[in-house]
Coordinates of C-alpha atoms in Angstrom, one line a residue:
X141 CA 17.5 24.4 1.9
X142 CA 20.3 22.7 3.8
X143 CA 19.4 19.6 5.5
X144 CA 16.1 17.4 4.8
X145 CA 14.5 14.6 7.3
X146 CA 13.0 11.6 6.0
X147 CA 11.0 9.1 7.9
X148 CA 8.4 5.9 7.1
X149 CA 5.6 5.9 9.1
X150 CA 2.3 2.8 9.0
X151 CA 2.6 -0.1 7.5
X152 CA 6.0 -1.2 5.7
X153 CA 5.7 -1.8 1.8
X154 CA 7.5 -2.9 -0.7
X155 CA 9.6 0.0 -2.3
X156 CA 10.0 1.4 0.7
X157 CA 13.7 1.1 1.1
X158 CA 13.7 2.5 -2.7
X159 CA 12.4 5.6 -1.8
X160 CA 14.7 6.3 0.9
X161 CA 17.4 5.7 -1.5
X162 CA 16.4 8.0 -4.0
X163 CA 15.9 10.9 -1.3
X164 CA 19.2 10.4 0.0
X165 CA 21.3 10.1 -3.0
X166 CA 19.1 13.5 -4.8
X167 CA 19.1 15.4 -1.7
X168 CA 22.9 14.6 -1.7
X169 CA 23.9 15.3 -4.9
X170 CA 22.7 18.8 -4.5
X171 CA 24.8 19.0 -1.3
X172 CA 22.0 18.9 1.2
X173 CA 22.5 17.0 4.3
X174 CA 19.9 14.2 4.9
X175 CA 18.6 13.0 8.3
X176 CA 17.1 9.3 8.5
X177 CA 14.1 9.8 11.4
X178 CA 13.7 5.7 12.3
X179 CA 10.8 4.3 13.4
X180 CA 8.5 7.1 12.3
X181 CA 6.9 9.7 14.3
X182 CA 7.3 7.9 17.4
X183 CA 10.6 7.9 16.5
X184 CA 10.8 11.9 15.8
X185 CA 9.4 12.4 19.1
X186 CA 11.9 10.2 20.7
X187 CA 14.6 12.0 18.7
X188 CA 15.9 8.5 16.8
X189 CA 17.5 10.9 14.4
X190 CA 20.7 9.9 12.2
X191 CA 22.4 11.5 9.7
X192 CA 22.5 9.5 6.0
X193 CA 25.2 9.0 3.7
X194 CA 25.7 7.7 0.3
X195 CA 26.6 4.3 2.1
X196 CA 23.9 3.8 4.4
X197 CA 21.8 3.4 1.5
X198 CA 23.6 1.1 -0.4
X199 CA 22.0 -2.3 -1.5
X200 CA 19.1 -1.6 -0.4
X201 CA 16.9 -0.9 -3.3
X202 CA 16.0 -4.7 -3.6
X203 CA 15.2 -4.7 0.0
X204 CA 11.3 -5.2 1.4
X205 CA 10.4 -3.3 4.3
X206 CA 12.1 0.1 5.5
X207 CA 15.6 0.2 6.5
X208 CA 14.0 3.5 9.1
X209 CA 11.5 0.7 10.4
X210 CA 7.9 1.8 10.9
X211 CA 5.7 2.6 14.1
X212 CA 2.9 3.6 15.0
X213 CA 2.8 6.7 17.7
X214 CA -0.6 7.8 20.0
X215 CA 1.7 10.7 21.2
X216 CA 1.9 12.3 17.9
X217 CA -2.2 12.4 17.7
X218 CA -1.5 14.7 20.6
X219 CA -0.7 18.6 20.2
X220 CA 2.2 17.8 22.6
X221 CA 3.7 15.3 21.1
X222 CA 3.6 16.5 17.7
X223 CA 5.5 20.0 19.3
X224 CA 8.1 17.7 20.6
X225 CA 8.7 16.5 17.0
X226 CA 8.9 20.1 15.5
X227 CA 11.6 20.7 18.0
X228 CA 13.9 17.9 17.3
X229 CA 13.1 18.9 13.9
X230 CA 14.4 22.2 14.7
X231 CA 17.0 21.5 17.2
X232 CA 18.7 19.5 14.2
X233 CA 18.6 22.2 11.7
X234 CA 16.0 20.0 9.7
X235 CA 14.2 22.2 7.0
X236 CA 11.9 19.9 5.2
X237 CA 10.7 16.7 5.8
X238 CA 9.1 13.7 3.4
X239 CA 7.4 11.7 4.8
X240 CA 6.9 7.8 3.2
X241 CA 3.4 6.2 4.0
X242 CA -0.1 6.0 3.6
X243 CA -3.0 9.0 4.3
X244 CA -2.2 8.3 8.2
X245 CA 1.1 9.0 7.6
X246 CA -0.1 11.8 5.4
X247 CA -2.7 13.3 8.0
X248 CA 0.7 13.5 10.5
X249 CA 2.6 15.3 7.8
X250 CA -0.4 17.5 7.4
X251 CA -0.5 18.6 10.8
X252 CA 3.7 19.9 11.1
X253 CA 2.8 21.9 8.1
X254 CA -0.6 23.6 9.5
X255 CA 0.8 24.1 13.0
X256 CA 4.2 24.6 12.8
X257 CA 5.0 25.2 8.8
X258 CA 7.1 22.6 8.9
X259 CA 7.5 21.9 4.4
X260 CA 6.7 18.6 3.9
X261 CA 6.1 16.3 1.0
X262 CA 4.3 12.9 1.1
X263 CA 5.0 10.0 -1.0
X264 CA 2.0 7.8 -1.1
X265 CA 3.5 4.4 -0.2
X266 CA 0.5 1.2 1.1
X267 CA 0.2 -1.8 -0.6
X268 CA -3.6 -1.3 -0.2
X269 CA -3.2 1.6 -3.3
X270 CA -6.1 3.7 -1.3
X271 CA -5.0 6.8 -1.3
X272 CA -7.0 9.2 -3.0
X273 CA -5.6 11.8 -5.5
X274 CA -2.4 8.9 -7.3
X275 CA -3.1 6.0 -9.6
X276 CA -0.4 4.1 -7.8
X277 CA 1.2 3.8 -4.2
X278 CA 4.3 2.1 -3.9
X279 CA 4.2 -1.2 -2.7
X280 CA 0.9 -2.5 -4.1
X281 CA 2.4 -4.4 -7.4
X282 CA 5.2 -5.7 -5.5
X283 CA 2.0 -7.3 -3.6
X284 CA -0.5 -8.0 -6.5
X285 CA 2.1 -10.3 -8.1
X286 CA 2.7 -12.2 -4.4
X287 CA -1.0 -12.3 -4.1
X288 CA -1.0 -14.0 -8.0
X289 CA 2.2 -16.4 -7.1
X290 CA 0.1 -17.7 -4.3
X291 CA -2.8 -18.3 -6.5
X292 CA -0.9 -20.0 -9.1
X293 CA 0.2 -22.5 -6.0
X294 CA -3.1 -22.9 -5.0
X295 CA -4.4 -24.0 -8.1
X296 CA -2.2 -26.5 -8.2
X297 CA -3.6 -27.9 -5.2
X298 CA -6.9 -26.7 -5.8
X299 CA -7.0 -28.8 -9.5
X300 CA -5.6 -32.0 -8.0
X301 CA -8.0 -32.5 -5.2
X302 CA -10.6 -31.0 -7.0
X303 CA -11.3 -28.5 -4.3
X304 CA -12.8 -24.4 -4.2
X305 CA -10.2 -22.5 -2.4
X306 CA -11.2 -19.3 -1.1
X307 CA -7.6 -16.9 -0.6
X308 CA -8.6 -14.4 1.8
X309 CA -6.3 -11.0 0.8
X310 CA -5.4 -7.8 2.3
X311 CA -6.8 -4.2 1.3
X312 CA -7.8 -2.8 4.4
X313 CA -11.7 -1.6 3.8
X314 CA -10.8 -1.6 -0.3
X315 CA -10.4 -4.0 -3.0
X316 CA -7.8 -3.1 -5.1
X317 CA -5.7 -5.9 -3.8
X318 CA -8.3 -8.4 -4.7
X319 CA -9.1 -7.5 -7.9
X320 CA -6.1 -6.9 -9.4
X321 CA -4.6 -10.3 -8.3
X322 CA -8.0 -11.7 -8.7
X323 CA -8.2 -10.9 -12.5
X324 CA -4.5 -11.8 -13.1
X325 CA -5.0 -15.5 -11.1
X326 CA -7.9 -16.1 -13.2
X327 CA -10.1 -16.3 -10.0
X328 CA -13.7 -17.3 -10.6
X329 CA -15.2 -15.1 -8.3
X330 CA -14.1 -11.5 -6.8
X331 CA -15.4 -10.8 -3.5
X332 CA -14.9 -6.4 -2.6
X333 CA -16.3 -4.4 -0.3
X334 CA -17.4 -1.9 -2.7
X335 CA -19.4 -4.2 -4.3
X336 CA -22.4 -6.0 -2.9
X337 CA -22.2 -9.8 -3.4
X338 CA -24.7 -12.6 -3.1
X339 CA -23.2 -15.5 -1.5
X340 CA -26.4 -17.8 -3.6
X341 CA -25.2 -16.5 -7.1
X342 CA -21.7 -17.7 -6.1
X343 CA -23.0 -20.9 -5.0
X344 CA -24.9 -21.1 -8.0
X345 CA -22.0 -20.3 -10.0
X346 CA -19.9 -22.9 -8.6
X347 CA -22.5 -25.5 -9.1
X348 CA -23.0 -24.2 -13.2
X349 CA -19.3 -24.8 -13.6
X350 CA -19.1 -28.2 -12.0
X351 CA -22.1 -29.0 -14.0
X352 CA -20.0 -28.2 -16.9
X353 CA -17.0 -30.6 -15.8
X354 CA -14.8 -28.4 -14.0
X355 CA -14.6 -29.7 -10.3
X356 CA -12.2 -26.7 -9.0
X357 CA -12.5 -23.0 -8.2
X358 CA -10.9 -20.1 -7.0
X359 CA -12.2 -17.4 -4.6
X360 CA -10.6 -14.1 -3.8
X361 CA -11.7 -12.2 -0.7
X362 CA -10.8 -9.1 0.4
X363 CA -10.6 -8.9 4.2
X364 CA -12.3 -5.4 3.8
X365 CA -15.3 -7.5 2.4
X366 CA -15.4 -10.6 5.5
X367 CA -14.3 -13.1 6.7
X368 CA -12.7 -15.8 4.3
X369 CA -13.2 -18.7 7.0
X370 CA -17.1 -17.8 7.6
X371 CA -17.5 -17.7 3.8
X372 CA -16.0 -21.2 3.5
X373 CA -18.2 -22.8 5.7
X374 CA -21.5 -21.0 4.1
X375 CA -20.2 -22.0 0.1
X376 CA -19.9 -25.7 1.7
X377 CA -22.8 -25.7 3.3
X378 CA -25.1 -24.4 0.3
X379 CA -23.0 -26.5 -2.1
X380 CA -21.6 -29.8 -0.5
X381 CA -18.4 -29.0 -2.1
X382 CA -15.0 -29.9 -0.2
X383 CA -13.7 -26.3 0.9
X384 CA -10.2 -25.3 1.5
X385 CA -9.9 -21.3 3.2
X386 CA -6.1 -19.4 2.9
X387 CA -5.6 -16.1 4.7
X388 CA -2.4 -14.6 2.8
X389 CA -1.9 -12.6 6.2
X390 CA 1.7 -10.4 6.1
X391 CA 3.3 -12.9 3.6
X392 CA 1.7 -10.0 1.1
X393 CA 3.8 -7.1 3.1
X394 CA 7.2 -8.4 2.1
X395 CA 9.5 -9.6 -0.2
X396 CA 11.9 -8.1 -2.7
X397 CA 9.7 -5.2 -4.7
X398 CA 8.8 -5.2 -8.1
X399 CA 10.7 -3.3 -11.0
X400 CA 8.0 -0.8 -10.9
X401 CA 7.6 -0.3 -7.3
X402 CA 11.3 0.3 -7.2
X403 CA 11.3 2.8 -10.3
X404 CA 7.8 4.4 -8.4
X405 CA 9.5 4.7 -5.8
X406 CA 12.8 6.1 -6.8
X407 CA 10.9 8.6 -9.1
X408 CA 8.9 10.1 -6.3
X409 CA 11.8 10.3 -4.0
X410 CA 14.0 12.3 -6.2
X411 CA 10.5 14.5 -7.0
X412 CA 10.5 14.9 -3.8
X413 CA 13.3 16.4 -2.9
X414 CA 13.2 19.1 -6.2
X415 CA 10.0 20.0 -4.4
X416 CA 11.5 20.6 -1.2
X417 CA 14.9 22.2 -3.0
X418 CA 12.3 24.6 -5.0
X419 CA 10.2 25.7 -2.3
X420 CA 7.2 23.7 -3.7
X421 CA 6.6 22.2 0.2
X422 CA 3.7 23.7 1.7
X423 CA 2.0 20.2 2.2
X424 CA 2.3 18.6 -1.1
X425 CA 2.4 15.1 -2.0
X426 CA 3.9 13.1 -5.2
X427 CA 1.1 11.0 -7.2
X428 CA 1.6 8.9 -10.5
X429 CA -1.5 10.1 -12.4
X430 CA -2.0 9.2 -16.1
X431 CA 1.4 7.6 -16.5
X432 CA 3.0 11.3 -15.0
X433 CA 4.9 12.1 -11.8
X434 CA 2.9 15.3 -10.5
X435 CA 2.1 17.2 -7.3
X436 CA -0.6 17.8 -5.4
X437 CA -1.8 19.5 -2.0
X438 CA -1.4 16.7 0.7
X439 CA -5.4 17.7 1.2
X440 CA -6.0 15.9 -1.5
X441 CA -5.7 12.4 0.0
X442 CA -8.7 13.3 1.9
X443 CA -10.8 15.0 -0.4
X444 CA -12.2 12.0 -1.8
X445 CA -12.6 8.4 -1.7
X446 CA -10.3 6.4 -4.4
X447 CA -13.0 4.5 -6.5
X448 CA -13.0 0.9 -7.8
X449 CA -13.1 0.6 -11.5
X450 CA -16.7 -0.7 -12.2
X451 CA -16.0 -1.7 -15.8
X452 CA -13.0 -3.7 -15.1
X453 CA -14.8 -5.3 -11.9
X454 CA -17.4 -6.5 -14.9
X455 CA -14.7 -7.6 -17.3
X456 CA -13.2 -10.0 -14.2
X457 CA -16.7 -11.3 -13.7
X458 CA -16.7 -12.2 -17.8
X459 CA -13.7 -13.9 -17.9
X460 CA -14.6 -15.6 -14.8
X461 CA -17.0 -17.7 -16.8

């Protein structure tokens, strides 16, 4: 293989610009040329191709968001417009393509292979963490510990005016956000959508603990799950208790990734390209599984749905006390 293409497609996350890095510098190293795609397919369509160097990817590993940028594309849902990509792929000699996002980004990368053979390799990058088939997508701690900071501030607030704040949180239709950050801020209450909720025995476990003496509380909501505002107004309805309502919103997208997002995402870029230098490309994706790097068919992103610890959902409802 002689040249590789490498493109970010969906939503931006943290590590991002990582991964990038690392598929430049491998593919380099082994003295294959590297094309940047920017702004993902719409931008392969478009032909907003450039070719990388060492330097073009220098100082960027501490970087949030994607140095390609990131955009959605209706043309590439069509046959036609996903034929115009194959043949700027082809009219710059490009060979394989990885492709950085989550299982829409995947689908897309699915497609060039199964209709045009393009080899591709996906490296599961959403702050969500919902794609099937890897413990971990790049982005999501970077995001989990912005979610926590937040929390921390809140509580702070929360404590002096002796308030329940409910922190609305990303996650798309899943809670992994939520939980995670939810468990690690010591929140009193998880709201998911994979678990049914009863807004009266969170009422009623508000009211225990201000029985008890303690006259604030925390509420994590993930948007998958409704609306933080609407929940506000119910929990001080029910209870009487002066409600405060924070939607995290994009704040969660950004900022300078995490030492593991950036060592995720370095690892499964350089995996990535061995897989495309080996010939181990006919629609595969990187996933962290069990604390190792491995491949898989990109089919395997939609073979199942990713499933929410239930034990660990019960342990953040008993230390939630």
């Amino acid at each position: 293989m002689n040249s590789i293409g490498v493109l970010t497609s969906g939503g931006d996350a943290p590590g991002m610009n990582a991964a990038v890095r690392a598929v430049v510098r491998k593919a380099l190293f082994h003295g294959i040329k590297v094309y940047g795609i920017e702004r993902g397919y719409a931008g392969l369509i478009n032909n907003e191709i450039k070719e990388m160097s060492l330097g073009s990817v220098g100082d960027i590993i501490q970087r949030g968001g994607t140095i390609l940028k990131t955009a959605r594309s209706l043309e590439f849902k069509t046959y036609e417009g996903r034929l115009r990509a194959f043949q700027n792929l082809k009219n710059h000699g490009i060979e394989g393509l990885v492709v950085i996002g989550g299982d829409g980004s995947f689908q897309g990368a699915l497609k060039l292979y199964e209709e045009f053979g393009v080899k591709v390799v996906g490296i599961p990058a959403t702050i969500d963490n919902d794609i099937y088939g890897t413990d971990y997508s790049i982005g999501f701690d970077t995001t989990v510990n912005t979610v926590v900071d937040a929390i921390n501030k809140i509580r702070d607030t929360a404590f002096s005016h002796e308030r329940t704040f409910i922190v609305e949180v990303m996650g798309r239709n899943a809670g992994f956000i939520a939980l995670e950050a939810g468990i690690a801020g010591g929140a009193e209450s998880i709201i998911i959508p994979e678990i049914p909720y009863s807004i009266e025995e969170i009422c009623q476990k508000l009211i225990k603990s201000h029985q008890r003496g303690k006259l604030h509380s925390i509420i994590i909501i993930a948007e998958g799950a409704g609306s933080g505002i609407k929940l506000g107004e119910v929990i001080k309805e029910k209870t009487g208790f002066e409600t405060r309502v924070t939607i995290l919103g994009h704040i969660q997208r950004g900022g300078s990734p995490s030492a593991f997002d950036r060592i995720l995402a370095s690892r499964m870029g350089a995996m990535a390209v061995d897989a495309l230098r080996e010939g181990i490309s006919q629609g595969m994706m990187v996933a962290f599984e069990k604390g190792e790097y491995v491949l898989k068919p990109l089919e395997t992103a939609f073979s199942g749905k990713k499933q929410i610890d239930l034990e660990y959902y019960r342990l953040a409802d008993i230390l939630s006390i």
